[in-house]
GROMACS .gro file of C-alpha atoms in nm:
model
  306
    1MET     CA    1   2.903  -2.248  -2.659
    2GLU     CA    2   2.835  -2.115  -2.322
    3ALA     CA    3   2.697  -1.805  -2.411
    4VAL     CA    4   2.478  -1.981  -2.634
    5VAL     CA    5   2.343  -2.216  -2.347
    6GLY     CA    6   2.329  -1.886  -2.098
    7LEU     CA    7   2.105  -1.707  -2.404
    8LEU     CA    8   1.920  -1.993  -2.435
    9VAL     CA    9   1.847  -2.028  -2.032
   10MET     CA   10   1.730  -1.650  -2.060
   11LEU     CA   11   1.470  -1.733  -2.360
   12LEU     CA   12   1.329  -2.015  -2.190
   13GLY     CA   13   1.285  -1.818  -1.871
   14VAL     CA   14   1.449  -1.675  -1.586
   15SER     CA   15   1.270  -1.598  -1.244
   16HIS     CA   16   1.293  -1.271  -1.139
   17GLY     CA   17   1.250  -1.366  -0.745
   18ILE     CA   18   1.549  -1.367  -0.493
   19GLU     CA   19   1.881  -1.495  -0.603
   20THR     CA   20   2.146  -1.637  -0.343
   21HIS     CA   21   2.471  -1.785  -0.388
   22CYS     CA   22   2.657  -2.080  -0.190
   23ASP     CA   23   3.037  -2.222  -0.190
   24GLY     CA   24   2.992  -2.555  -0.249
   25ARG     CA   25   3.406  -2.615  -0.277
   26GLN     CA   26   3.376  -2.794   0.086
   27ASN     CA   27   3.253  -3.142   0.129
   28GLU     CA   28   2.876  -3.103   0.318
   29THR     CA   29   2.864  -2.757   0.292
   30GLN     CA   30   2.511  -2.619   0.372
   31CYS     CA   31   2.283  -2.407   0.109
   32TYR     CA   32   1.960  -2.266   0.085
   33GLY     CA   33   1.795  -2.201  -0.232
   34ALA     CA   34   1.471  -1.928  -0.243
   35LEU     CA   35   1.136  -2.057  -0.356
   36GLY     CA   36   1.069  -1.940  -0.707
   37GLY     CA   37   1.386  -1.752  -0.717
   38THR     CA   38   1.725  -1.863  -0.828
   39VAL     CA   39   2.036  -1.994  -0.638
   40VAL     CA   40   2.458  -2.024  -0.792
   41LEU     CA   41   2.608  -2.306  -0.663
   42GLN     CA   42   2.986  -2.253  -0.682
   43LEU     CA   43   3.085  -2.639  -0.736
   44MET     CA   44   3.481  -2.571  -0.848
   45ASP     CA   45   3.726  -2.353  -0.943
   46ASN     CA   46   3.804  -2.401  -1.329
   47ALA     CA   47   3.596  -2.709  -1.481
   48SER     CA   48   3.851  -2.712  -1.796
   49GLU     CA   49   4.140  -2.830  -1.575
   50ILE     CA   50   3.932  -3.106  -1.469
   51PHE     CA   51   3.934  -3.451  -1.708
   52ARG     CA   52   3.580  -3.540  -1.621
   53TYR     CA   53   3.324  -3.485  -1.381
   54LEU     CA   54   2.990  -3.583  -1.298
   55TRP     CA   55   2.742  -3.405  -1.052
   56TYR     CA   56   2.462  -3.617  -0.891
   57LYS     CA   57   2.101  -3.551  -0.730
   58ASN     CA   58   2.059  -3.786  -0.430
   59LYS     CA   59   2.385  -4.007  -0.541
   60ASN     CA   60   2.164  -4.168  -0.832
   61LEU     CA   61   2.016  -3.922  -1.067
   62LYS     CA   62   2.310  -3.766  -1.275
   63ILE     CA   63   2.260  -3.395  -1.364
   64VAL     CA   64   2.562  -3.313  -1.543
   65ASP     CA   65   2.838  -3.453  -1.700
   66GLY     CA   66   3.108  -3.283  -1.798
   67ARG     CA   67   3.495  -3.312  -1.961
   68LYS     CA   68   3.673  -3.027  -1.882
   69ASP     CA   69   3.512  -2.721  -2.062
   70LYS     CA   70   3.258  -2.935  -2.256
   71ILE     CA   71   2.921  -3.001  -2.147
   72VAL     CA   72   2.806  -3.380  -2.248
   73SER     CA   73   2.445  -3.335  -2.083
   74ASN     CA   74   2.242  -3.131  -1.819
   75GLU     CA   75   1.948  -3.285  -1.709
   76MET     CA   76   1.821  -2.920  -1.601
   77LYS     CA   77   1.923  -2.767  -1.929
   78ASP     CA   78   1.570  -2.610  -1.939
   79ARG     CA   79   1.635  -2.410  -1.625
   80SER     CA   80   1.987  -2.406  -1.528
   81VAL     CA   81   2.337  -2.352  -1.698
   82PHE     CA   82   2.692  -2.466  -1.543
   83THR     CA   83   2.969  -2.238  -1.674
   84PRO     CA   84   3.275  -2.438  -1.688
   85SER     CA   85   3.535  -2.133  -1.678
   86ASN     CA   86   3.444  -2.044  -1.305
   87GLY     CA   87   3.273  -2.367  -1.211
   88THR     CA   88   2.944  -2.251  -1.104
   89PHE     CA   89   2.572  -2.387  -1.171
   90ARG     CA   90   2.304  -2.161  -1.181
   91ILE     CA   91   1.937  -2.294  -1.103
   92ASN     CA   92   1.659  -2.119  -1.149
   93ASN     CA   93   1.286  -2.128  -1.093
   94LEU     CA   94   1.353  -2.332  -0.813
   95SER     CA   95   1.076  -2.604  -0.621
   96ARG     CA   96   1.076  -2.745  -0.347
   97THR     CA   97   1.177  -3.090  -0.532
   98ASP     CA   98   1.497  -2.916  -0.578
   99GLY     CA   99   1.629  -2.945  -0.205
  100ALA     CA  100   1.832  -3.250  -0.201
  101GLU     CA  101   2.177  -3.354  -0.140
  102TYR     CA  102   2.404  -3.333  -0.434
  103THR     CA  103   2.726  -3.512  -0.484
  104LEU     CA  104   2.999  -3.407  -0.746
  105GLU     CA  105   3.252  -3.642  -0.830
  106THR     CA  106   3.611  -3.575  -1.044
  107PHE     CA  107   3.789  -3.842  -1.234
  108LYS     CA  108   4.163  -3.834  -1.339
  109PRO     CA  109   4.230  -3.956  -1.703
  110ASN     CA  110   4.289  -4.278  -1.573
  111GLY     CA  111   3.924  -4.312  -1.478
  112HIS     CA  112   4.040  -4.328  -1.100
  113VAL     CA  113   3.844  -4.077  -0.885
  114SER     CA  114   3.989  -3.776  -0.720
  115GLU     CA  115   3.763  -3.597  -0.540
  116GLN     CA  116   3.401  -3.643  -0.407
  117ARG     CA  117   3.195  -3.359  -0.251
  118THR     CA  118   2.861  -3.333  -0.152
  119LEU     CA  119   2.619  -3.017  -0.039
  120GLN     CA  120   2.298  -2.982   0.072
  121LEU     CA  121   2.042  -2.746  -0.106
  122SER     CA  122   1.738  -2.629   0.093
  123ILE     CA  123   1.430  -2.476  -0.075
  124GLN     CA  124   1.282  -2.178   0.137
  125ALA     CA  125   1.015  -1.957   0.113
  126PRO     CA  126   1.056  -1.617   0.184
  127VAL     CA  127   0.924  -1.356   0.381
  128SER     CA  128   0.690  -1.172   0.191
  129SER     CA  129   0.529  -0.880   0.437
  130VAL     CA  130   0.537  -0.786   0.789
  131LEU     CA  131   0.264  -0.657   0.975
  132LEU     CA  132   0.250  -0.496   1.352
  133ASP     CA  133   0.006  -0.463   1.572
  134SER     CA  134   0.003  -0.320   1.912
  135GLU     CA  135  -0.261  -0.247   2.152
  136CYS     CA  136  -0.232  -0.060   2.572
  137LEU     CA  137  -0.258  -0.258   2.895
  138SER     CA  138  -0.458  -0.161   3.176
  139GLN     CA  139  -0.150  -0.024   3.388
  140GLY     CA  140   0.031   0.115   3.075
  141GLU     CA  141   0.202  -0.120   2.959
  142MET     CA  142   0.198  -0.196   2.534
  143ARG     CA  143   0.181  -0.555   2.376
  144VAL     CA  144   0.338  -0.533   2.071
  145SER     CA  145   0.263  -0.845   1.786
  146CYS     CA  146   0.494  -0.902   1.474
  147SER     CA  147   0.331  -1.104   1.184
  148SER     CA  148   0.442  -1.223   0.856
  149GLU     CA  149   0.315  -1.391   0.567
  150GLY     CA  150   0.496  -1.660   0.397
  151GLY     CA  151   0.812  -1.753   0.502
  152ASP     CA  152   0.981  -2.084   0.607
  153SER     CA  153   1.161  -2.083   0.931
  154PRO     CA  154   1.064  -1.713   1.013
  155GLN     CA  155   1.330  -1.553   1.307
  156TYR     CA  156   1.229  -1.229   1.483
  157SER     CA  157   1.432  -0.928   1.597
  158TRP     CA  158   1.306  -0.585   1.735
  159THR     CA  159   1.508  -0.248   1.757
  160LEU     CA  160   1.421   0.088   1.895
  161ASP     CA  161   1.560   0.354   1.758
  162GLY     CA  162   1.794   0.168   1.539
  163HIS     CA  163   1.940   0.020   1.904
  164THR     CA  164   1.834  -0.362   1.958
  165LEU     CA  165   1.585  -0.400   2.249
  166THR     CA  166   1.696  -0.450   2.581
  167ASP     CA  167   1.539  -0.668   2.865
  168ALA     CA  168   1.517  -0.348   3.069
  169GLN     CA  169   1.258  -0.187   2.830
  170LEU     CA  170   1.033  -0.531   2.770
  171LEU     CA  171   0.804  -0.647   3.084
  172SER     CA  172   0.720  -0.999   2.902
  173GLY     CA  173   0.919  -1.192   2.588
  174ASN     CA  174   1.258  -1.146   2.436
  175ASN     CA  175   1.416  -0.994   2.139
  176GLU     CA  176   1.367  -1.316   1.942
  177THR     CA  177   1.005  -1.372   2.021
  178ASN     CA  178   0.730  -1.254   1.791
  179ASN     CA  179   0.475  -1.132   2.080
  180ILE     CA  180   0.656  -0.903   2.317
  181THR     CA  181   0.541  -0.640   2.624
  182LEU     CA  182   0.686  -0.281   2.648
  183LYS     CA  183   0.712  -0.112   2.987
  184GLN     CA  184   0.505   0.196   3.048
  185ASP     CA  185   0.777   0.433   2.964
  186VAL     CA  186   0.900   0.337   2.642
  187SER     CA  187   0.817   0.517   2.339
  188GLY     CA  188   1.031   0.558   1.982
  189LEU     CA  189   1.065   0.406   1.657
  190LEU     CA  190   1.006   0.066   1.726
  191VAL     CA  191   1.086  -0.194   1.429
  192CYS     CA  192   1.047  -0.576   1.343
  193SER     CA  193   1.287  -0.755   1.152
  194VAL     CA  194   1.171  -1.086   0.981
  195ARG     CA  195   1.425  -1.324   0.840
  196ASN     CA  196   1.509  -1.648   0.706
  197HIS     CA  197   1.820  -1.804   0.506
  198VAL     CA  198   1.688  -1.664   0.150
  199SER     CA  199   1.482  -1.301   0.307
  200ASN     CA  200   1.450  -1.040   0.537
  201VAL     CA  201   1.151  -0.791   0.569
  202SER     CA  202   1.125  -0.524   0.871
  203LYS     CA  203   0.847  -0.317   0.944
  204GLY     CA  204   0.842  -0.025   1.189
  205GLU     CA  205   0.609   0.200   1.382
  206LYS     CA  206   0.636   0.505   1.596
  207ILE     CA  207   0.490   0.423   1.924
  208SER     CA  208   0.427   0.670   2.189
  209THR     CA  209   0.322   0.588   2.599
  210CYS     CA  210  -0.031   0.459   2.639
  211GLY     CA  211  -0.090   0.826   2.859
  212PHE     CA  212   0.035   0.705   3.193
  213ILE     CA  213   0.263   0.916   3.410
  214PHE     CA  214   0.463   0.840   3.700
  215ILE     CA  215   0.340   0.962   4.013
  216ASN     CA  216   0.592   0.994   4.354
  217CYS     CA  217   0.460   1.214   4.603
  218THR     CA  218   0.400   1.220   4.991
  219LEU     CA  219   0.043   1.313   5.151
  220PRO     CA  220   0.012   1.538   5.468
  221ASP     CA  221  -0.049   1.263   5.632
  222GLY     CA  222   0.240   1.049   5.501
  223THR     CA  223   0.141   0.852   5.288
  224ASN     CA  224   0.362   0.785   5.023
  225ILE     CA  225   0.227   0.747   4.644
  226SER     CA  226   0.471   0.564   4.404
  227GLN     CA  227   0.289   0.420   4.091
  228TRP     CA  228   0.175   0.461   3.762
  229VAL     CA  229  -0.153   0.680   3.673
  230PHE     CA  230  -0.358   0.707   3.345
  231SER     CA  231  -0.347   1.108   3.320
  232ALA     CA  232  -0.621   1.166   3.158
  233ASN     CA  233  -0.859   1.023   3.433
  234ASN     CA  234  -0.988   1.249   3.718
  235THR     CA  235  -1.067   0.945   3.929
  236THR     CA  236  -0.680   0.834   3.976
  237PRO     CA  237  -0.561   0.536   4.250
  238THR     CA  238  -0.428   0.851   4.382
  239MET     CA  239  -0.759   1.016   4.451
  240ILE     CA  240  -0.869   0.711   4.596
  241MET     CA  241  -0.588   0.689   4.794
  242ILE     CA  242  -0.650   1.079   4.978
  243THR     CA  243  -1.026   0.993   5.013
  244ASP     CA  244  -0.924   0.681   5.213
  245THR     CA  245  -0.722   0.908   5.379
  246MET     CA  246  -1.037   1.170   5.474
  247ALA     CA  247  -1.249   0.869   5.526
  248SER     CA  248  -1.002   0.718   5.818
  249ASN     CA  249  -0.972   1.086   5.947
  250VAL     CA  250  -1.360   1.106   6.000
  251ASP     CA  251  -1.383   0.714   6.138
  252ASN     CA  252  -1.093   0.847   6.402
  253SER     CA  253  -1.321   1.210   6.506
  254LEU     CA  254  -1.619   0.966   6.544
  255LEU     CA  255  -1.434   0.797   6.793
  256VAL     CA  256  -1.322   1.090   6.992
  257SER     CA  257  -1.663   1.171   7.021
  258VAL     CA  258  -1.800   0.874   7.177
  259LEU     CA  259  -1.510   0.881   7.405
  260ARG     CA  260  -1.597   1.204   7.524
  261ALA     CA  261  -1.950   1.102   7.548
  262VAL     CA  262  -1.888   0.811   7.752
  263VAL     CA  263  -1.685   1.018   7.965
  264ALA     CA  264  -1.907   1.247   8.064
  265LEU     CA  265  -2.217   0.991   8.131
  266SER     CA  266  -1.939   0.837   8.367
  267LEU     CA  267  -1.878   1.148   8.521
  268LEU     CA  268  -2.249   1.241   8.584
  269GLY     CA  269  -2.336   0.894   8.697
  270GLY     CA  270  -2.023   0.957   8.999
  271ILE     CA  271  -2.209   1.285   9.064
  272ALA     CA  272  -2.532   1.168   9.097
  273ILE     CA  273  -2.416   0.839   9.287
  274TYR     CA  274  -2.222   1.105   9.545
  275PHE     CA  275  -2.512   1.286   9.598
  276ALA     CA  276  -2.713   0.999   9.696
  277TRP     CA  277  -2.467   0.885   9.920
  278LYS     CA  278  -2.449   1.208  10.092
  279LYS     CA  279  -2.788   1.238  10.151
  280LYS     CA  280  -2.837   0.882  10.284
  281LYS     CA  281  -2.536   0.994  10.557
  282TYR     CA  282  -2.718   1.305  10.651
  283LYS     CA  283  -3.018   1.103  10.734
  284LYS     CA  284  -2.838   0.863  10.933
  285ALA     CA  285  -2.654   1.159  11.119
  286GLU     CA  286  -2.998   1.320  11.202
  287THR     CA  287  -3.171   1.004  11.326
  288SER     CA  288  -2.872   0.968  11.598
  289THR     CA  289  -2.936   1.332  11.777
  290ARG     CA  290  -3.268   1.254  11.868
  291PRO     CA  291  -3.352   1.140  12.252
  292ARG     CA  292  -3.433   0.851  12.323
  293ILE     CA  293  -3.761   0.694  12.517
  294LYS     CA  294  -3.695   0.412  12.782
  295ASP     CA  295  -3.951   0.142  12.836
  296HIS     CA  296  -3.889   0.157  13.235
  297PRO     CA  297  -4.158   0.273  13.407
  298GLU     CA  298  -3.923   0.428  13.701
  299ASN     CA  299  -3.811   0.652  13.378
  300SER     CA  300  -4.145   0.718  13.328
  301PHE     CA  301  -4.239   1.045  13.323
  302GLU     CA  302  -4.500   1.004  13.543
  303MET     CA  303  -4.278   0.866  13.791
  304VAL     CA  304  -4.093   1.188  13.808
  305GLU     CA  305  -4.431   1.323  13.905
  306LEU     CA  306  -4.518   1.123  14.150
   0.00000   0.00000   0.00000
């Protein structure tokens, strides 16, 4: 009978999508199924040892009614099959409406409930594809974004050459975000993985540095340069710093020339002042050596003649 039911299900059409498995033998188990795919739920060990069992959807819709190894009814028989010998319930072509709380009740021969368990089935769309996009920034950093098509509640992770991407390699972002910025010296095979509870898809890309090199040197004037520069550009920050230093040297030379001119003018002015003072002093001395002619008539020439 089981083989016939299983064959009918196969003939009616079974999704060839993603198949997931979940062990629901513990109470309040969380299970996941892929949209359009198949889920196999382990409800019990062996139904043939149970007098009667009922399986409900949302506590009010009876899905399966069975007695030992005989299935009395299955409301989802067009796309599901229950196998009493191993206690599994297989649902194909999953839709969003299949996501619900399911309850299993087992009964003793006297009609009393022997056990009651629930499980929660969630349906997720699987991730279909992953796309990587990268761009170089102004200082040689590389921004990389990872996007996916489809996929409910996607989670991201990154690896570089097979190893988990570390904080030392990241300028911003972290290993669980879809947008990251790599430092200037990071290169290798970068892989972004996108996953949820029903799928896992990865995309890798070989990346290299953005053409920047690290300069660490000391100029003749003692200026230290330690920075990333674009190797293909002749007008690097290093050249700019050298030009600034040369300009500073030119300014110093001009200042020295001005100071020299001031000193020379001061010296010439001092010499001129000295000679003017000397000339004035000479004239004063010459005037003091001439004889004086007194105004008193007794000392006049005529008086002496008489």
